[in-house]
Amino acid sequence: MNGPAASRASVDLIQKLPAAIYTCGTDGFIETFNASAVELWGEAPVPGKTRWCGSLRIFRPDGSPLPADQCPMAVTLREGKAVRGEEIVVERPDGSRRHVIPYPELLHDEDGNVVGAVNMLVDITQRRLEEKDRELASRLPFENPSPVLRLNEGSIVGFANPAADVILEAWKISPGEEAPAEITALTTAAIESGEKSTVEVNLHGRIYMVRIAPVTSTNSVNLYFNDVTELKQAEAALRVTEQRFHALATNAPVAIFTKDREGRYTIANPITCATLGQVESVVGRTDHELVSKELADILREHDLQVINEGKPVVWVERVGDRQFLSSKFPLLDADSAAVGVCGVSVDITARAASEKLLRESEEKFRTLANHAPVGIFLSAPNGDSLFVNGSWCAMAGLEARHALGTGWTKAIHPDDRERVLGAWDEAVRAKASSDSEFRFLKPDGSVTWVQGSALRLVDSEGQPAGYIGSCVDITERKNTERQLERQAQRLRLLWEAAAVILTAEDPDMMLQRVFGKISKLLEVDTFFNFMVNDAGDGLELRSCHGVPEGELPGLARLEFGQAICGNVAARREPIVACSIQDSDHPAVQLVKGMGIQAYACNPLLAGDELLGTLSFASRTRVAFEPDEIEFMETISHYVTVAYLRWRLVENLRAADRRKDEFLATLAHELRNPLAPIRTGLEVMRMAGNNPSAIERIRSTMERQVEQLVILVNDLLDVSRITRGKLQLRKSRVELAEVVRSAVEASQPVISEGSHRLTLTMPGAPVFIDADPHRLAQVISNLLNNAAKYTDGPGEISLAVEQEDSEVTVKIRDNGIGIPAGMLDRIFDMFTQIDSPGGADYGGLGIGLTLVKSLVEMHGGSVRAESDGSRQGSTFSFQLPVMIDGSPNPTGHAEAANGKSARHRVLVVDDNEAAAETLAMVVELLGHDVKVGKNGKEGLELAEIFLPQVIFMDLGMPVMDGWETARRLRQQVWGKDVLLVAVTGWGQDEDRRKTKEAGFDHHLVKPATPASIRELLERPASLS
């Protein structure tokens, strides 16, 4: 360590001084320092970089920080005069602090110029501690944790601190009593001599060092007890350890030695002496006295490195023709300062030769292994890796140097690591071979599947020598197996999904169950099912999973072209979106806000018809594999089939319902004309020779028979058309004649409803090839329909328009209209529209079916249009036009005739014929009778007439029979009225409803005069 401020001689002198000494240049940077300074600072400063002091931090005695540029050395150099005797505190790297007094002095060259400064740091830490101890000892004897006693006159216990209770208890005395004789003998002698002494005392198995301190001024003695039991035990153990060490060193087959800081041997076992070529002991001698200077310098350099660095070092050292592996470590004193070096040297001459041969063999092995097409590795008996070849590194994505030891385990896939290492550790413990399949996870994220095999190696004595193994890349095989397994799993899931899809009755339940089966396989957490709404102008959400509750209102409807599903519906093509969270595409923003990463949407197509869309999405993966997308498409096809099945089933159920409704309606419609016919017969029998009554009833019966004929003819026509038996008698017909015939047939119905019919005909005749009777039936049915479903007085128009080779007939009304959802089904068999006011319009629901069938049989087409409820309707049909033609006829009918005692009877029925017939029966039976045409009119009449009996129909316009009955029963005068329902509805459910509404009896049309007479004449009925 040369510096401009010191010569070599001064450096040697400084190094040998026990005090911390260092020098600085004029710039304050440390140039030289001795070992004591390093020991004091706790680390060596860096010459030319560390300034003014080698300590990390400097403090004043009161603990406040002292800036480095204000320390004594800095002040001395800056002010050009020595600053001595000012105590400072230096802090070491381990946090401990030392109290020192610096003595800086300026250094001059031969010309008297200042070239630097030298500083000696005197460590007074121990002195400060002793002063503190003395202060504490004088100030706090009572608080001393060790026993303290004062014997007055050398024998009587005058003072004992709390810790001394154990001493008094052992002596079996109390304060004020005399101490044991063996103690008083010592204290008396101390008082006489006035000198302090220390003795060892054994009390109840504890060993104390007792400090006897006479106080001559008070003729007393202070006794300070220090329990050294553990110390004595440690000293005894240390002596045993030293004896064992000497025995070990003496008999060890390796060289064991210790040296002091000057390099003198302090311990050297026989092997050490023999290695140095000495028969006698070498203790007290240095290597320079025993071996060549060249070797001695090397050994001394190694020793000093250990002492200076304070840590163990291993070298290979050669002594003569022998080669030794030497491990040297520092010998430390009580202050952890290096005071020497200890070494163990093993003769590795033979081993070195063997290692050379082994290296040559290993080199050959490595050359072979590195060119092998499979991964090859070598492991130690404990399982640590010793060697891996290039193929292994390529498979694992790890450099060979990083794979040594346990480094190779880092390349194992985290999901396989515990299993593989557990099996490997078990093989190592059992000293057995190992075989397993696992994955390497490379830094780039790719995975390599390998078949790893390790064969146990043994040495010449049969002891474990390690493992040699191979890793074969089986990635392709695993991918194939995985693909086959996934295909099998998907096929299984498809079967399970198909079972759910084809048996479930509820779409939402089906989709939730299907999603539950496939979500884990596809790693999806969300699905959306949108279906085309009834209006066909957008999508509505039918089912979903994994959608936050707050997002549902915004998903209730999507426009075509909106978001991903709307685009799929508009294009009718699948869309797959990946890495959505990184995308700014407008279509993905809706699902991006839900945290979705990957999204696959498929249209649900039945031929050319779009039913809706089905989407699957994931928040955890950014993309789907092609086979997964194909799987989702298959599921979507299955769901499409399910929706078609549900629609078919629903259509069948609807048809079945319409059939039941038709049969019930047919019964009702048959009863309506039959009731007045049957009643008329009874009236005719009771009228006897009353010609006017008989004529009235005959006329009524004639009209009802005509209605029956029309009804039965319609049924027969539908049956013939359905079975393909209806024959058209076509001829060249002028359309105007057909229209006039149809209007004439429908005029009574139109007039009855007080409607106004407007006809618009083309200027020139229009000829068509048609069956005039059937075509008139078509137009008449449409006119009747318009009159029937228009509340009077209404507006009905019939317009005939010719355009090129087609003629269009349009019948328009301003009636109740057709709901949008019914337009596609209005021509289906048995279909009827519910009245907005709940009125019963009658009919079987077959008229429009006949219209459609007959028009199509004429080679035309029919269409229904309406803007909705209360907006009226337009029915139109087109037929091909001919050059000329002529008309054709249709129609015919038949007829049938009854008496009662005196009560006020009210008949309420919207069917005028039925009401008149029933009123006539009641009148002939001798009662006062009035007739109301609907429920509202009936209530108004009843309030004035106060009837005792009311016969009331149920299905009436304005107010139906059930509501009329409920309101009547709320009136005081209506509570005791005998209320009889007279209706075409006769099922159990109908009877239950009439009873709940307040009716006393339920008669099914046609009600016989006998049953009416029985009710009117039964006393209990009128009580």
PDB file of N, CA and C in Angstrom, residues 897-933:
ATOM      1  N   ASN A 897    -140.845 -25.412 -34.738  1.00  0.00           N
ATOM      2  CA  ASN A 897    -141.845 -24.723 -33.759  1.00  0.00           C
ATOM      3  C   ASN A 897    -141.884 -25.061 -32.242  1.00  0.00           C
ATOM      4  N   GLY A 898    -143.669 -24.269 -29.744  1.00  0.00           N
ATOM      5  CA  GLY A 898    -143.822 -24.503 -28.249  1.00  0.00           C
ATOM      6  C   GLY A 898    -144.749 -23.682 -27.260  1.00  0.00           C
ATOM      7  N   LYS A 899    -144.989 -23.452 -24.745  1.00  0.00           N
ATOM      8  CA  LYS A 899    -145.943 -22.759 -23.787  1.00  0.00           C
ATOM      9  C   LYS A 899    -145.527 -22.734 -22.295  1.00  0.00           C
ATOM     10  N   SER A 900    -145.994 -21.834 -20.812  1.00  0.00           N
ATOM     11  CA  SER A 900    -145.530 -21.710 -19.363  1.00  0.00           C
ATOM     12  C   SER A 900    -146.512 -21.169 -18.275  1.00  0.00           C
ATOM     13  N   ALA A 901    -146.489 -20.108 -16.591  1.00  0.00           N
ATOM     14  CA  ALA A 901    -147.350 -19.566 -15.463  1.00  0.00           C
ATOM     15  C   ALA A 901    -147.021 -18.107 -15.125  1.00  0.00           C
ATOM     16  N   ARG A 902    -147.128 -17.150 -13.951  1.00  0.00           N
ATOM     17  CA  ARG A 902    -146.974 -15.706 -14.067  1.00  0.00           C
ATOM     18  C   ARG A 902    -145.893 -15.158 -13.141  1.00  0.00           C
ATOM     19  N   HIS A 903    -144.705 -14.849 -13.728  1.00  0.00           N
ATOM     20  CA  HIS A 903    -143.599 -14.186 -13.027  1.00  0.00           C
ATOM     21  C   HIS A 903    -143.011 -13.155 -13.969  1.00  0.00           C
ATOM     22  N   ARG A 904    -142.232 -12.239 -13.350  1.00  0.00           N
ATOM     23  CA  ARG A 904    -141.511 -11.260 -14.192  1.00  0.00           C
ATOM     24  C   ARG A 904    -140.206 -11.927 -14.643  1.00  0.00           C
ATOM     25  N   VAL A 905    -140.065 -12.115 -15.949  1.00  0.00           N
ATOM     26  CA  VAL A 905    -138.912 -12.846 -16.506  1.00  0.00           C
ATOM     27  C   VAL A 905    -138.195 -11.938 -17.509  1.00  0.00           C
ATOM     28  N   LEU A 906    -136.874 -11.876 -17.359  1.00  0.00           N
ATOM     29  CA  LEU A 906    -136.036 -11.090 -18.278  1.00  0.00           C
ATOM     30  C   LEU A 906    -135.142 -12.051 -19.071  1.00  0.00           C
ATOM     31  N   VAL A 907    -135.156 -11.923 -20.418  1.00  0.00           N
ATOM     32  CA  VAL A 907    -134.294 -12.724 -21.300  1.00  0.00           C
ATOM     33  C   VAL A 907    -133.216 -11.797 -21.863  1.00  0.00           C
ATOM     34  N   VAL A 908    -131.910 -12.180 -21.688  1.00  0.00           N
ATOM     35  CA  VAL A 908    -130.798 -11.350 -22.182  1.00  0.00           C
ATOM     36  C   VAL A 908    -129.938 -12.213 -23.105  1.00  0.00           C
ATOM     37  N   ASP A 909    -129.885 -11.856 -24.408  1.00  0.00           N
ATOM     38  CA  ASP A 909    -129.105 -12.642 -25.376  1.00  0.00           C
ATOM     39  C   ASP A 909    -128.862 -11.758 -26.589  1.00  0.00           C
ATOM     40  N   ASP A 910    -127.610 -11.747 -27.080  1.00  0.00           N
ATOM     41  CA  ASP A 910    -127.296 -10.935 -28.246  1.00  0.00           C
ATOM     42  C   ASP A 910    -127.782 -11.588 -29.524  1.00  0.00           C
ATOM     43  N   ASN A 911    -128.086 -12.892 -29.472  1.00  0.00           N
ATOM     44  CA  ASN A 911    -128.650 -13.596 -30.622  1.00  0.00           C
ATOM     45  C   ASN A 911    -130.157 -13.312 -30.632  1.00  0.00           C
ATOM     46  N   GLU A 912    -130.562 -12.420 -31.533  1.00  0.00           N
ATOM     47  CA  GLU A 912    -131.943 -11.945 -31.522  1.00  0.00           C
ATOM     48  C   GLU A 912    -132.935 -13.098 -31.695  1.00  0.00           C
ATOM     49  N   ALA A 913    -132.600 -14.044 -32.600  1.00  0.00           N
ATOM     50  CA  ALA A 913    -133.518 -15.166 -32.848  1.00  0.00           C
ATOM     51  C   ALA A 913    -133.678 -16.010 -31.604  1.00  0.00           C
ATOM     52  N   ALA A 914    -132.549 -16.313 -30.951  1.00  0.00           N
ATOM     53  CA  ALA A 914    -132.612 -17.128 -29.742  1.00  0.00           C
ATOM     54  C   ALA A 914    -133.375 -16.402 -28.652  1.00  0.00           C
ATOM     55  N   ALA A 915    -133.138 -15.067 -28.520  1.00  0.00           N
ATOM     56  CA  ALA A 915    -133.815 -14.295 -27.483  1.00  0.00           C
ATOM     57  C   ALA A 915    -135.320 -14.266 -27.732  1.00  0.00           C
ATOM     58  N   GLU A 916    -135.722 -14.015 -29.009  1.00  0.00           N
ATOM     59  CA  GLU A 916    -137.156 -13.951 -29.349  1.00  0.00           C
ATOM     60  C   GLU A 916    -137.823 -15.288 -29.081  1.00  0.00           C
ATOM     61  N   THR A 917    -137.165 -16.389 -29.476  1.00  0.00           N
ATOM     62  CA  THR A 917    -137.745 -17.718 -29.305  1.00  0.00           C
ATOM     63  C   THR A 917    -137.938 -18.019 -27.827  1.00  0.00           C
ATOM     64  N   LEU A 918    -136.904 -17.751 -27.034  1.00  0.00           N
ATOM     65  CA  LEU A 918    -136.991 -18.041 -25.595  1.00  0.00           C
ATOM     66  C   LEU A 918    -138.054 -17.148 -24.942  1.00  0.00           C
ATOM     67  N   ALA A 919    -138.128 -15.869 -25.359  1.00  0.00           N
ATOM     68  CA  ALA A 919    -139.146 -14.964 -24.798  1.00  0.00           C
ATOM     69  C   ALA A 919    -140.555 -15.452 -25.125  1.00  0.00           C
ATOM     70  N   MET A 920    -140.708 -15.980 -26.360  1.00  0.00           N
ATOM     71  CA  MET A 920    -142.018 -16.487 -26.778  1.00  0.00           C
ATOM     72  C   MET A 920    -142.418 -17.673 -25.909  1.00  0.00           C
ATOM     73  N   VAL A 921    -141.456 -18.594 -25.614  1.00  0.00           N
ATOM     74  CA  VAL A 921    -141.739 -19.752 -24.760  1.00  0.00           C
ATOM     75  C   VAL A 921    -142.203 -19.286 -23.390  1.00  0.00           C
ATOM     76  N   VAL A 922    -141.445 -18.297 -22.809  1.00  0.00           N
ATOM     77  CA  VAL A 922    -141.772 -17.804 -21.471  1.00  0.00           C
ATOM     78  C   VAL A 922    -143.155 -17.145 -21.473  1.00  0.00           C
ATOM     79  N   GLU A 923    -143.441 -16.392 -22.562  1.00  0.00           N
ATOM     80  CA  GLU A 923    -144.720 -15.697 -22.660  1.00  0.00           C
ATOM     81  C   GLU A 923    -145.861 -16.705 -22.772  1.00  0.00           C
ATOM     82  N   LEU A 924    -145.685 -17.747 -23.601  1.00  0.00           N
ATOM     83  CA  LEU A 924    -146.707 -18.783 -23.760  1.00  0.00           C
ATOM     84  C   LEU A 924    -146.924 -19.571 -22.477  1.00  0.00           C
ATOM     85  N   LEU A 925    -145.879 -19.608 -21.612  1.00  0.00           N
ATOM     86  CA  LEU A 925    -146.028 -20.293 -20.320  1.00  0.00           C
ATOM     87  C   LEU A 925    -146.755 -19.420 -19.307  1.00  0.00           C
ATOM     88  N   GLY A 926    -147.166 -18.172 -19.720  1.00  0.00           N
ATOM     89  CA  GLY A 926    -147.995 -17.325 -18.884  1.00  0.00           C
ATOM     90  C   GLY A 926    -147.248 -16.327 -18.039  1.00  0.00           C
ATOM     91  N   HIS A 927    -146.039 -15.943 -18.421  1.00  0.00           N
ATOM     92  CA  HIS A 927    -145.258 -15.009 -17.610  1.00  0.00           C
ATOM     93  C   HIS A 927    -145.067 -13.701 -18.355  1.00  0.00           C
ATOM     94  N   ASP A 928    -144.772 -12.607 -17.530  1.00  0.00           N
ATOM     95  CA  ASP A 928    -144.433 -11.331 -18.130  1.00  0.00           C
ATOM     96  C   ASP A 928    -142.968 -11.373 -18.534  1.00  0.00           C
ATOM     97  N   VAL A 929    -142.624 -10.965 -19.721  1.00  0.00           N
ATOM     98  CA  VAL A 929    -141.256 -11.129 -20.212  1.00  0.00           C
ATOM     99  C   VAL A 929    -140.783  -9.860 -20.916  1.00  0.00           C
ATOM    100  N   LYS A 930    -139.495  -9.546 -20.721  1.00  0.00           N
ATOM    101  CA  LYS A 930    -138.836  -8.483 -21.460  1.00  0.00           C
ATOM    102  C   LYS A 930    -137.496  -9.025 -21.981  1.00  0.00           C
ATOM    103  N   VAL A 931    -136.990  -8.411 -23.067  1.00  0.00           N
ATOM    104  CA  VAL A 931    -135.780  -8.924 -23.741  1.00  0.00           C
ATOM    105  C   VAL A 931    -134.703  -7.825 -23.775  1.00  0.00           C
ATOM    106  N   GLY A 932    -133.467  -8.181 -23.406  1.00  0.00           N
ATOM    107  CA  GLY A 932    -132.312  -7.283 -23.540  1.00  0.00           C
ATOM    108  C   GLY A 932    -131.296  -7.886 -24.507  1.00  0.00           C
ATOM    109  N   LYS A 933    -130.641  -7.012 -25.312  1.00  0.00           N
ATOM    110  CA  LYS A 933    -129.748  -7.514 -26.363  1.00  0.00           C
ATOM    111  C   LYS A 933    -128.310  -7.739 -25.886  1.00  0.00           C
TER     112      LYS A 933
END
